[in-house]
Amino acid sequence: MDKKQIIATIAMVLIAVVALLGYDALREDVTAGAQSYEVTAEGYGGAVRLEVFISDEEIVEIEVLEQNETEGLGDDAIFEVIERIIENNSTEVEVVSGATISSDAAITAVENALAEAGLVAGEAYNVVAQGYGGDIELEVIIADGEIAAVNIIEHSETEGLGDEGMEETVATIIEEQSVDVDTVSGATESSEAVISGVKEALEDAGVELGGEAYEQQGTLGTGSGYGGEIILDVVTDGEEILDIVVVEESETGGLGDIAIDEIIESVLEAQSTEVDSVSGATESSEGALEAIEDALDQ
């Protein structure tokens, strides 16, 4: 390496260091005085964990601490949604087409942070349910007949198992706006306690979830799965499959329902129904593919 190359290399290193220091300084400036909230929501590939910085009722920064979404699709969607949330200072943003579950996870996590910060409109109901390790105290915020947030105030559940099971159950309840959800394997009592607590809060509020008609976005297709009829809403622009939404299914929780989500993501990525079935959930996979093909044939 000659003298010019050495100087050029040193210059590039210095530029990188200055840029990094500049970013850190900018981040520190943005987050200075802000309250941070570590929050979790369930994504397509597992837990999506964010750190949300809030100052004077404004979302000033959001950092991704952990995520296992599909590379090049779900992971990109999380960052894109985060950018939209910060820009609009609101979680009322559009999800990324083809990565609905990942997008919703980012939105739900930020909404949980806003709830912890006391910035979610609605009425709070404090309830106590019996978990595996003792009492679990929850704060359930209900707004406009929906569950806006569920905050875990106090618990004694097993670290790394029961506590994560509670967070996953909370994320599922909020995402599905239902207490008719599956418990988390290995953390059944913790999950059941959260479900029971939210049910109690809904009863106290006199709120019954559900009842709203699904707003169709594309073409409905029907297929036959393991547990019955699978109905999917397939959105296209005539050439490309833009999104696929599950309207109705009765597949086995934790297996068939997950298989449908995996099939949807595979079809969107391949832009074709010529994809492999999910091992252990063949009928659910084939039912989902049948529904997609039914919609595309119309």
PDB file of C-alpha atoms in Angstrom:
ATOM      1  CA  MET A   1       0.000   0.000   0.000  1.00  0.00           C
ATOM      2  CA  ASP A   2       1.568   3.329  -1.070  1.00  0.00           C
ATOM      3  CA  LYS A   3       1.438   6.612   0.837  1.00  0.00           C
ATOM      4  CA  LYS A   4      -1.651   7.919  -1.021  1.00  0.00           C
ATOM      5  CA  GLN A   5      -3.605   4.732  -0.289  1.00  0.00           C
ATOM      6  CA  ILE A   6      -2.674   4.905   3.395  1.00  0.00           C
ATOM      7  CA  ILE A   7      -3.812   8.538   3.611  1.00  0.00           C
ATOM      8  CA  ALA A   8      -7.063   7.708   1.803  1.00  0.00           C
ATOM      9  CA  THR A   9      -7.751   4.786   4.167  1.00  0.00           C
ATOM     10  CA  ILE A  10      -7.097   6.928   7.247  1.00  0.00           C
ATOM     11  CA  ALA A  11      -9.382   9.633   5.858  1.00  0.00           C
ATOM     12  CA  MET A  12     -12.215   7.143   5.309  1.00  0.00           C
ATOM     13  CA  VAL A  13     -11.843   5.820   8.852  1.00  0.00           C
ATOM     14  CA  LEU A  14     -11.911   9.354  10.268  1.00  0.00           C
ATOM     15  CA  ILE A  15     -15.037  10.203   8.258  1.00  0.00           C
ATOM     16  CA  ALA A  16     -16.769   7.070   9.561  1.00  0.00           C
ATOM     17  CA  VAL A  17     -15.807   7.887  13.163  1.00  0.00           C
ATOM     18  CA  VAL A  18     -17.007  11.486  12.839  1.00  0.00           C
ATOM     19  CA  ALA A  19     -20.284  10.320  11.295  1.00  0.00           C
ATOM     20  CA  LEU A  20     -20.809   7.808  14.098  1.00  0.00           C
ATOM     21  CA  LEU A  21     -20.026  10.370  16.783  1.00  0.00           C
ATOM     22  CA  GLY A  22     -22.323  12.821  15.051  1.00  0.00           C
ATOM     23  CA  TYR A  23     -25.160  10.289  15.066  1.00  0.00           C
ATOM     24  CA  ASP A  24     -24.628   9.499  18.751  1.00  0.00           C
ATOM     25  CA  ALA A  25     -24.568  13.204  19.588  1.00  0.00           C
ATOM     26  CA  LEU A  26     -27.747  13.788  17.581  1.00  0.00           C
ATOM     27  CA  ARG A  27     -29.457  10.835  19.255  1.00  0.00           C
ATOM     28  CA  GLU A  28     -28.437  12.065  22.703  1.00  0.00           C
ATOM     29  CA  ASP A  29     -29.770  15.513  21.824  1.00  0.00           C
ATOM     30  CA  VAL A  30     -33.100  14.108  20.613  1.00  0.00           C
ATOM     31  CA  THR A  31     -33.577  11.796  23.594  1.00  0.00           C
ATOM     32  CA  ALA A  32     -32.245  14.201  26.237  1.00  0.00           C
ATOM     33  CA  GLY A  33     -34.854  14.544  28.956  1.00  0.00           C
ATOM     34  CA  ALA A  34     -37.152  12.027  27.273  1.00  0.00           C
ATOM     35  CA  GLN A  35     -38.696   9.146  29.183  1.00  0.00           C
ATOM     36  CA  SER A  36     -37.904   5.748  27.684  1.00  0.00           C
ATOM     37  CA  TYR A  37     -40.228   2.748  27.638  1.00  0.00           C
ATOM     38  CA  GLU A  38     -39.181  -0.797  26.736  1.00  0.00           C
ATOM     39  CA  VAL A  39     -42.163  -2.520  25.160  1.00  0.00           C
ATOM     40  CA  THR A  40     -42.870  -5.786  23.378  1.00  0.00           C
ATOM     41  CA  ALA A  41     -45.409  -7.040  20.857  1.00  0.00           C
ATOM     42  CA  GLU A  42     -45.725 -10.313  18.999  1.00  0.00           C
ATOM     43  CA  GLY A  43     -44.597 -10.209  15.369  1.00  0.00           C
ATOM     44  CA  TYR A  44     -44.523 -12.798  12.606  1.00  0.00           C
ATOM     45  CA  GLY A  45     -41.197 -14.265  13.753  1.00  0.00           C
ATOM     46  CA  GLY A  46     -41.599 -13.778  17.491  1.00  0.00           C
ATOM     47  CA  ALA A  47     -41.221 -10.923  19.932  1.00  0.00           C
ATOM     48  CA  VAL A  48     -40.599  -7.423  18.602  1.00  0.00           C
ATOM     49  CA  ARG A  49     -38.975  -5.391  21.380  1.00  0.00           C
ATOM     50  CA  LEU A  50     -38.662  -1.623  21.093  1.00  0.00           C
ATOM     51  CA  GLU A  51     -37.415   1.246  23.211  1.00  0.00           C
ATOM     52  CA  VAL A  52     -39.682   4.248  22.752  1.00  0.00           C
ATOM     53  CA  PHE A  53     -38.567   7.727  23.827  1.00  0.00           C
ATOM     54  CA  ILE A  54     -41.342  10.191  24.678  1.00  0.00           C
ATOM     55  CA  SER A  55     -40.894  13.847  25.594  1.00  0.00           C
ATOM     56  CA  ASP A  56     -43.685  16.388  26.140  1.00  0.00           C
ATOM     57  CA  GLU A  57     -46.233  13.941  24.688  1.00  0.00           C
ATOM     58  CA  GLU A  58     -44.132  13.565  21.534  1.00  0.00           C
ATOM     59  CA  ILE A  59     -42.538  10.356  20.240  1.00  0.00           C
ATOM     60  CA  VAL A  60     -38.986  11.568  19.635  1.00  0.00           C
ATOM     61  CA  GLU A  61     -37.152   8.302  18.970  1.00  0.00           C
ATOM     62  CA  ILE A  62     -37.783   4.572  18.644  1.00  0.00           C
ATOM     63  CA  GLU A  63     -35.043   1.955  18.742  1.00  0.00           C
ATOM     64  CA  VAL A  64     -35.405  -1.695  17.782  1.00  0.00           C
ATOM     65  CA  LEU A  65     -33.918  -3.798  20.572  1.00  0.00           C
ATOM     66  CA  GLU A  66     -34.950  -7.210  19.268  1.00  0.00           C
ATOM     67  CA  GLN A  67     -36.792  -8.666  16.287  1.00  0.00           C
ATOM     68  CA  ASN A  68     -36.780 -11.903  14.295  1.00  0.00           C
ATOM     69  CA  GLU A  69     -38.921 -10.923  11.324  1.00  0.00           C
ATOM     70  CA  THR A  70     -38.334 -12.120   7.762  1.00  0.00           C
ATOM     71  CA  GLU A  71     -35.172 -10.526   6.392  1.00  0.00           C
ATOM     72  CA  GLY A  72     -35.845  -8.042   3.628  1.00  0.00           C
ATOM     73  CA  LEU A  73     -39.588  -7.961   4.322  1.00  0.00           C
ATOM     74  CA  GLY A  74     -40.768  -7.982   7.923  1.00  0.00           C
ATOM     75  CA  ASP A  75     -37.616  -6.357   9.314  1.00  0.00           C
ATOM     76  CA  ASP A  76     -37.770  -3.559   6.740  1.00  0.00           C
ATOM     77  CA  ALA A  77     -41.460  -3.085   7.527  1.00  0.00           C
ATOM     78  CA  ILE A  78     -40.726  -2.489  11.210  1.00  0.00           C
ATOM     79  CA  PHE A  79     -38.266   0.313  10.435  1.00  0.00           C
ATOM     80  CA  GLU A  80     -40.591   1.817   7.829  1.00  0.00           C
ATOM     81  CA  VAL A  81     -43.528   1.850  10.250  1.00  0.00           C
ATOM     82  CA  ILE A  82     -41.340   3.335  12.989  1.00  0.00           C
ATOM     83  CA  GLU A  83     -40.327   6.143  10.631  1.00  0.00           C
ATOM     84  CA  ARG A  84     -43.992   6.851   9.851  1.00  0.00           C
ATOM     85  CA  ILE A  85     -44.937   6.855  13.540  1.00  0.00           C
ATOM     86  CA  ILE A  86     -42.198   9.335  14.462  1.00  0.00           C
ATOM     87  CA  GLU A  87     -42.973  11.551  11.465  1.00  0.00           C
ATOM     88  CA  ASN A  88     -46.695  11.669  12.315  1.00  0.00           C
ATOM     89  CA  ASN A  89     -46.271  11.425  16.101  1.00  0.00           C
ATOM     90  CA  SER A  90     -49.081   8.902  15.912  1.00  0.00           C
ATOM     91  CA  THR A  91     -49.674   5.171  15.606  1.00  0.00           C
ATOM     92  CA  GLU A  92     -52.461   5.865  13.111  1.00  0.00           C
ATOM     93  CA  VAL A  93     -50.232   4.958  10.172  1.00  0.00           C
ATOM     94  CA  GLU A  94     -50.522   2.558   7.257  1.00  0.00           C
ATOM     95  CA  VAL A  95     -49.043  -0.915   7.564  1.00  0.00           C
ATOM     96  CA  VAL A  96     -46.515  -2.088   4.998  1.00  0.00           C
ATOM     97  CA  SER A  97     -48.122  -4.173   2.268  1.00  0.00           C
ATOM     98  CA  GLY A  98     -47.051  -7.807   2.485  1.00  0.00           C
ATOM     99  CA  ALA A  99     -45.817  -7.451   6.064  1.00  0.00           C
ATOM    100  CA  THR A 100     -49.005  -6.757   7.989  1.00  0.00           C
ATOM    101  CA  ILE A 101     -48.112  -8.815  11.062  1.00  0.00           C
ATOM    102  CA  SER A 102     -44.674  -7.219  11.440  1.00  0.00           C
ATOM    103  CA  SER A 103     -46.141  -3.748  10.908  1.00  0.00           C
ATOM    104  CA  ASP A 104     -48.897  -4.342  13.455  1.00  0.00           C
ATOM    105  CA  ALA A 105     -46.328  -5.553  15.986  1.00  0.00           C
ATOM    106  CA  ALA A 106     -44.398  -2.281  15.749  1.00  0.00           C
ATOM    107  CA  ILE A 107     -47.609  -0.266  16.047  1.00  0.00           C
ATOM    108  CA  THR A 108     -48.866  -2.311  19.012  1.00  0.00           C
ATOM    109  CA  ALA A 109     -45.545  -1.991  20.833  1.00  0.00           C
ATOM    110  CA  VAL A 110     -45.547   1.796  20.466  1.00  0.00           C
ATOM    111  CA  GLU A 111     -49.181   1.930  21.593  1.00  0.00           C
ATOM    112  CA  ASN A 112     -48.147  -0.002  24.705  1.00  0.00           C
ATOM    113  CA  ALA A 113     -45.473   2.627  25.368  1.00  0.00           C
ATOM    114  CA  LEU A 114     -48.015   5.421  24.941  1.00  0.00           C
ATOM    115  CA  ALA A 115     -50.301   3.631  27.381  1.00  0.00           C
ATOM    116  CA  GLU A 116     -47.504   3.347  29.939  1.00  0.00           C
ATOM    117  CA  ALA A 117     -46.869   7.063  29.471  1.00  0.00           C
ATOM    118  CA  GLY A 118     -50.537   7.780  30.153  1.00  0.00           C
ATOM    119  CA  LEU A 119     -51.084   9.156  26.657  1.00  0.00           C
ATOM    120  CA  VAL A 120     -53.782   6.735  25.502  1.00  0.00           C
ATOM    121  CA  ALA A 121     -57.311   8.073  25.653  1.00  0.00           C
ATOM    122  CA  GLY A 122     -59.809   5.917  27.463  1.00  0.00           C
ATOM    123  CA  GLU A 123     -60.729   4.666  30.902  1.00  0.00           C
ATOM    124  CA  ALA A 124     -58.385   2.544  33.007  1.00  0.00           C
ATOM    125  CA  TYR A 125     -59.586  -0.544  34.886  1.00  0.00           C
ATOM    126  CA  ASN A 126     -57.303  -2.100  37.490  1.00  0.00           C
ATOM    127  CA  VAL A 127     -57.786  -5.820  38.025  1.00  0.00           C
ATOM    128  CA  VAL A 128     -55.968  -8.638  39.808  1.00  0.00           C
ATOM    129  CA  ALA A 129     -55.763 -12.227  38.549  1.00  0.00           C
ATOM    130  CA  GLN A 130     -54.088 -15.319  39.949  1.00  0.00           C
ATOM    131  CA  GLY A 131     -50.998 -16.396  38.019  1.00  0.00           C
ATOM    132  CA  TYR A 132     -48.481 -19.189  38.483  1.00  0.00           C
ATOM    133  CA  GLY A 133     -46.361 -17.194  40.930  1.00  0.00           C
ATOM    134  CA  GLY A 134     -49.115 -15.262  42.666  1.00  0.00           C
ATOM    135  CA  ASP A 135     -51.241 -12.207  41.993  1.00  0.00           C
ATOM    136  CA  ILE A 136     -50.878 -10.400  38.669  1.00  0.00           C
ATOM    137  CA  GLU A 137     -52.017  -6.780  38.714  1.00  0.00           C
ATOM    138  CA  LEU A 138     -53.139  -5.373  35.376  1.00  0.00           C
ATOM    139  CA  GLU A 139     -54.256  -1.981  34.144  1.00  0.00           C
ATOM    140  CA  VAL A 140     -56.597  -2.376  31.184  1.00  0.00           C
ATOM    141  CA  ILE A 141     -57.334   0.766  29.182  1.00  0.00           C
ATOM    142  CA  ILE A 142     -60.554   0.693  27.184  1.00  0.00           C
ATOM    143  CA  ALA A 143     -61.423   3.362  24.632  1.00  0.00           C
ATOM    144  CA  ASP A 144     -64.316   3.488  22.166  1.00  0.00           C
ATOM    145  CA  GLY A 145     -65.325  -0.067  22.987  1.00  0.00           C
ATOM    146  CA  GLU A 146     -61.859  -1.473  22.258  1.00  0.00           C
ATOM    147  CA  ILE A 147     -58.871  -2.592  24.307  1.00  0.00           C
ATOM    148  CA  ALA A 148     -56.423   0.275  23.850  1.00  0.00           C
ATOM    149  CA  ALA A 149     -53.706  -1.110  26.110  1.00  0.00           C
ATOM    150  CA  VAL A 150     -52.951  -3.634  28.836  1.00  0.00           C
ATOM    151  CA  ASN A 151     -50.225  -2.696  31.302  1.00  0.00           C
ATOM    152  CA  ILE A 152     -48.727  -5.304  33.615  1.00  0.00           C
ATOM    153  CA  ILE A 153     -48.311  -3.388  36.869  1.00  0.00           C
ATOM    154  CA  GLU A 154     -47.003  -6.093  39.187  1.00  0.00           C
ATOM    155  CA  HIS A 155     -46.356  -9.826  39.029  1.00  0.00           C
ATOM    156  CA  SER A 156     -44.199 -12.654  40.399  1.00  0.00           C
ATOM    157  CA  GLU A 157     -44.141 -14.916  37.351  1.00  0.00           C
ATOM    158  CA  THR A 158     -41.085 -16.916  36.284  1.00  0.00           C
ATOM    159  CA  GLU A 159     -38.525 -14.697  34.587  1.00  0.00           C
ATOM    160  CA  GLY A 160     -37.944 -15.592  30.951  1.00  0.00           C
ATOM    161  CA  LEU A 161     -41.044 -17.781  30.801  1.00  0.00           C
ATOM    162  CA  GLY A 162     -44.141 -16.572  32.615  1.00  0.00           C
ATOM    163  CA  ASP A 163     -43.320 -12.892  32.154  1.00  0.00           C
ATOM    164  CA  GLU A 164     -42.730 -13.362  28.424  1.00  0.00           C
ATOM    165  CA  GLY A 165     -45.897 -15.459  28.194  1.00  0.00           C
ATOM    166  CA  MET A 166     -47.875 -12.584  29.695  1.00  0.00           C
ATOM    167  CA  GLU A 167     -46.410 -10.060  27.252  1.00  0.00           C
ATOM    168  CA  GLU A 168     -47.153 -12.326  24.300  1.00  0.00           C
ATOM    169  CA  THR A 169     -50.726 -12.855  25.488  1.00  0.00           C
ATOM    170  CA  VAL A 170     -51.242  -9.111  25.934  1.00  0.00           C
ATOM    171  CA  ALA A 171     -49.952  -8.442  22.410  1.00  0.00           C
ATOM    172  CA  THR A 172     -52.275 -11.082  20.945  1.00  0.00           C
ATOM    173  CA  ILE A 173     -55.323  -9.802  22.838  1.00  0.00           C
ATOM    174  CA  ILE A 174     -54.747  -6.238  21.637  1.00  0.00           C
ATOM    175  CA  GLU A 175     -53.975  -7.271  18.063  1.00  0.00           C
ATOM    176  CA  GLU A 176     -57.032  -9.537  17.763  1.00  0.00           C
ATOM    177  CA  GLN A 177     -59.238  -7.380  20.010  1.00  0.00           C
ATOM    178  CA  SER A 178     -60.419 -10.572  21.622  1.00  0.00           C
ATOM    179  CA  VAL A 179     -59.944 -12.560  24.820  1.00  0.00           C
ATOM    180  CA  ASP A 180     -60.632 -15.754  22.899  1.00  0.00           C
ATOM    181  CA  VAL A 181     -56.933 -16.356  22.285  1.00  0.00           C
ATOM    182  CA  ASP A 182     -54.570 -19.278  22.795  1.00  0.00           C
ATOM    183  CA  THR A 183     -52.392 -19.513  25.875  1.00  0.00           C
ATOM    184  CA  VAL A 184     -48.615 -19.520  25.463  1.00  0.00           C
ATOM    185  CA  SER A 185     -47.039 -22.964  25.567  1.00  0.00           C
ATOM    186  CA  GLY A 186     -45.053 -23.418  28.773  1.00  0.00           C
ATOM    187  CA  ALA A 187     -46.695 -20.412  30.421  1.00  0.00           C
ATOM    188  CA  THR A 188     -50.326 -21.514  30.522  1.00  0.00           C
ATOM    189  CA  GLU A 189     -51.202 -20.213  33.992  1.00  0.00           C
ATOM    190  CA  SER A 190     -49.578 -16.836  33.336  1.00  0.00           C
ATOM    191  CA  SER A 191     -51.423 -16.510  30.019  1.00  0.00           C
ATOM    192  CA  GLU A 192     -54.734 -17.576  31.539  1.00  0.00           C
ATOM    193  CA  ALA A 193     -54.335 -15.001  34.305  1.00  0.00           C
ATOM    194  CA  VAL A 194     -53.913 -12.195  31.765  1.00  0.00           C
ATOM    195  CA  ILE A 195     -56.931 -13.403  29.786  1.00  0.00           C
ATOM    196  CA  SER A 196     -59.003 -13.656  32.962  1.00  0.00           C
ATOM    197  CA  GLY A 197     -57.956 -10.177  34.082  1.00  0.00           C
ATOM    198  CA  VAL A 198     -58.818  -8.572  30.755  1.00  0.00           C
ATOM    199  CA  LYS A 199     -62.185 -10.360  30.741  1.00  0.00           C
ATOM    200  CA  GLU A 200     -62.913  -8.930  34.190  1.00  0.00           C
ATOM    201  CA  ALA A 201     -61.991  -5.425  33.019  1.00  0.00           C
ATOM    202  CA  LEU A 202     -64.273  -5.750  29.991  1.00  0.00           C
ATOM    203  CA  GLU A 203     -67.120  -6.877  32.237  1.00  0.00           C
ATOM    204  CA  ASP A 204     -66.498  -3.929  34.569  1.00  0.00           C
ATOM    205  CA  ALA A 205     -66.593  -1.604  31.562  1.00  0.00           C
ATOM    206  CA  GLY A 206     -69.701  -3.271  30.157  1.00  0.00           C
ATOM    207  CA  VAL A 207     -67.914  -3.832  26.861  1.00  0.00           C
ATOM    208  CA  GLU A 208     -68.451  -6.802  24.564  1.00  0.00           C
ATOM    209  CA  LEU A 209     -65.822  -7.117  21.863  1.00  0.00           C
ATOM    210  CA  GLY A 210     -66.596  -7.933  18.261  1.00  0.00           C
ATOM    211  CA  GLY A 211     -69.644  -7.306  16.174  1.00  0.00           C
ATOM    212  CA  GLU A 212     -68.090  -5.039  13.556  1.00  0.00           C
ATOM    213  CA  ALA A 213     -68.356  -6.217   9.943  1.00  0.00           C
ATOM    214  CA  TYR A 214     -65.131  -6.892   8.105  1.00  0.00           C
ATOM    215  CA  GLU A 215     -64.324  -4.229   5.528  1.00  0.00           C
ATOM    216  CA  GLN A 216     -63.331  -6.044   2.348  1.00  0.00           C
ATOM    217  CA  GLN A 217     -60.232  -4.699   0.591  1.00  0.00           C
ATOM    218  CA  GLY A 218     -59.808  -7.035  -2.367  1.00  0.00           C
ATOM    219  CA  THR A 219     -61.344 -10.310  -3.545  1.00  0.00           C
ATOM    220  CA  LEU A 220     -62.530 -12.960  -1.095  1.00  0.00           C
ATOM    221  CA  GLY A 221     -61.385 -16.511  -1.732  1.00  0.00           C
ATOM    222  CA  THR A 222     -62.437 -19.677   0.069  1.00  0.00           C
ATOM    223  CA  GLY A 223     -60.558 -22.885   0.778  1.00  0.00           C
ATOM    224  CA  SER A 224     -61.074 -25.969   2.917  1.00  0.00           C
ATOM    225  CA  GLY A 225     -58.655 -26.357   5.820  1.00  0.00           C
ATOM    226  CA  TYR A 226     -58.194 -28.865   8.613  1.00  0.00           C
ATOM    227  CA  GLY A 227     -60.650 -27.097  10.924  1.00  0.00           C
ATOM    228  CA  GLY A 228     -63.127 -25.916   8.321  1.00  0.00           C
ATOM    229  CA  GLU A 229     -63.512 -23.082   5.859  1.00  0.00           C
ATOM    230  CA  ILE A 230     -60.658 -20.615   5.323  1.00  0.00           C
ATOM    231  CA  ILE A 231     -61.612 -17.221   3.900  1.00  0.00           C
ATOM    232  CA  LEU A 232     -58.898 -14.851   2.710  1.00  0.00           C
ATOM    233  CA  ASP A 233     -59.073 -11.354   1.253  1.00  0.00           C
ATOM    234  CA  VAL A 234     -56.578 -11.119  -1.614  1.00  0.00           C
ATOM    235  CA  VAL A 235     -55.590  -7.619  -2.743  1.00  0.00           C
ATOM    236  CA  THR A 236     -54.010  -7.191  -6.189  1.00  0.00           C
ATOM    237  CA  ASP A 237     -53.417  -4.433  -8.711  1.00  0.00           C
ATOM    238  CA  GLY A 238     -54.137  -6.769 -11.614  1.00  0.00           C
ATOM    239  CA  GLU A 239     -50.541  -7.937 -11.908  1.00  0.00           C
ATOM    240  CA  GLU A 240     -49.024  -8.124  -8.437  1.00  0.00           C
ATOM    241  CA  ILE A 241     -50.395  -9.609  -5.213  1.00  0.00           C
ATOM    242  CA  LEU A 242     -50.224  -6.661  -2.816  1.00  0.00           C
ATOM    243  CA  ASP A 243     -51.648  -8.130   0.380  1.00  0.00           C
ATOM    244  CA  ILE A 244     -53.552 -11.101   1.779  1.00  0.00           C
ATOM    245  CA  VAL A 245     -55.718 -10.760   4.887  1.00  0.00           C
ATOM    246  CA  VAL A 246     -57.188 -13.607   6.934  1.00  0.00           C
ATOM    247  CA  VAL A 247     -60.927 -13.002   7.238  1.00  0.00           C
ATOM    248  CA  GLU A 248     -61.972 -16.286   8.808  1.00  0.00           C
ATOM    249  CA  GLU A 249     -60.328 -19.556   9.852  1.00  0.00           C
ATOM    250  CA  SER A 250     -60.803 -22.276  12.475  1.00  0.00           C
ATOM    251  CA  GLU A 251     -57.438 -23.999  12.292  1.00  0.00           C
ATOM    252  CA  THR A 252     -55.517 -25.411  15.247  1.00  0.00           C
ATOM    253  CA  GLY A 253     -54.096 -22.608  17.373  1.00  0.00           C
ATOM    254  CA  GLY A 254     -50.316 -22.442  17.318  1.00  0.00           C
ATOM    255  CA  LEU A 255     -50.076 -24.721  14.276  1.00  0.00           C
ATOM    256  CA  GLY A 256     -52.676 -24.369  11.537  1.00  0.00           C
ATOM    257  CA  ASP A 257     -53.189 -20.643  12.075  1.00  0.00           C
ATOM    258  CA  ILE A 258     -49.440 -20.036  11.980  1.00  0.00           C
ATOM    259  CA  ALA A 259     -49.200 -22.159   8.817  1.00  0.00           C
ATOM    260  CA  ILE A 260     -51.726 -19.873   7.106  1.00  0.00           C
ATOM    261  CA  ASP A 261     -49.615 -16.828   7.996  1.00  0.00           C
ATOM    262  CA  GLU A 262     -46.479 -18.547   6.684  1.00  0.00           C
ATOM    263  CA  ILE A 263     -48.209 -19.509   3.433  1.00  0.00           C
ATOM    264  CA  ILE A 264     -49.395 -15.928   2.975  1.00  0.00           C
ATOM    265  CA  GLU A 265     -45.895 -14.552   3.477  1.00  0.00           C
ATOM    266  CA  SER A 266     -44.426 -17.164   1.090  1.00  0.00           C
ATOM    267  CA  VAL A 267     -46.993 -16.377  -1.611  1.00  0.00           C
ATOM    268  CA  LEU A 268     -46.407 -12.634  -1.300  1.00  0.00           C
ATOM    269  CA  GLU A 269     -42.662 -13.131  -1.510  1.00  0.00           C
ATOM    270  CA  ALA A 270     -42.835 -15.554  -4.460  1.00  0.00           C
ATOM    271  CA  GLN A 271     -45.784 -13.792  -6.111  1.00  0.00           C
ATOM    272  CA  SER A 272     -47.057 -17.291  -6.804  1.00  0.00           C
ATOM    273  CA  THR A 273     -49.091 -20.049  -5.171  1.00  0.00           C
ATOM    274  CA  GLU A 274     -46.418 -22.539  -6.203  1.00  0.00           C
ATOM    275  CA  VAL A 275     -44.963 -22.688  -2.694  1.00  0.00           C
ATOM    276  CA  ASP A 276     -44.308 -25.520  -0.245  1.00  0.00           C
ATOM    277  CA  SER A 277     -46.836 -26.504   2.392  1.00  0.00           C
ATOM    278  CA  VAL A 278     -45.875 -25.995   6.024  1.00  0.00           C
ATOM    279  CA  SER A 279     -44.618 -29.195   7.619  1.00  0.00           C
ATOM    280  CA  GLY A 280     -47.127 -30.608  10.099  1.00  0.00           C
ATOM    281  CA  ALA A 281     -49.962 -28.436   8.803  1.00  0.00           C
ATOM    282  CA  THR A 282     -50.535 -29.677   5.266  1.00  0.00           C
ATOM    283  CA  GLU A 283     -54.331 -29.317   5.229  1.00  0.00           C
ATOM    284  CA  SER A 284     -54.204 -25.785   6.617  1.00  0.00           C
ATOM    285  CA  SER A 285     -51.514 -24.865   4.079  1.00  0.00           C
ATOM    286  CA  GLU A 286     -53.445 -26.345   1.172  1.00  0.00           C
ATOM    287  CA  GLY A 287     -56.646 -24.673   2.351  1.00  0.00           C
ATOM    288  CA  ALA A 288     -54.915 -21.285   2.399  1.00  0.00           C
ATOM    289  CA  LEU A 289     -53.480 -21.839  -1.077  1.00  0.00           C
ATOM    290  CA  GLU A 290     -56.892 -22.948  -2.327  1.00  0.00           C
ATOM    291  CA  ALA A 291     -58.445 -19.747  -0.961  1.00  0.00           C
ATOM    292  CA  ILE A 292     -55.786 -17.570  -2.612  1.00  0.00           C
ATOM    293  CA  GLU A 293     -56.200 -19.331  -5.959  1.00  0.00           C
ATOM    294  CA  ASP A 294     -59.976 -19.018  -5.653  1.00  0.00           C
ATOM    295  CA  ALA A 295     -59.660 -15.252  -5.215  1.00  0.00           C
ATOM    296  CA  LEU A 296     -57.157 -14.891  -8.060  1.00  0.00           C
ATOM    297  CA  ASP A 297     -59.413 -16.858 -10.424  1.00  0.00           C
ATOM    298  CA  GLN A 298     -62.327 -14.456  -9.936  1.00  0.00           C
TER     299      GLN A 298
END
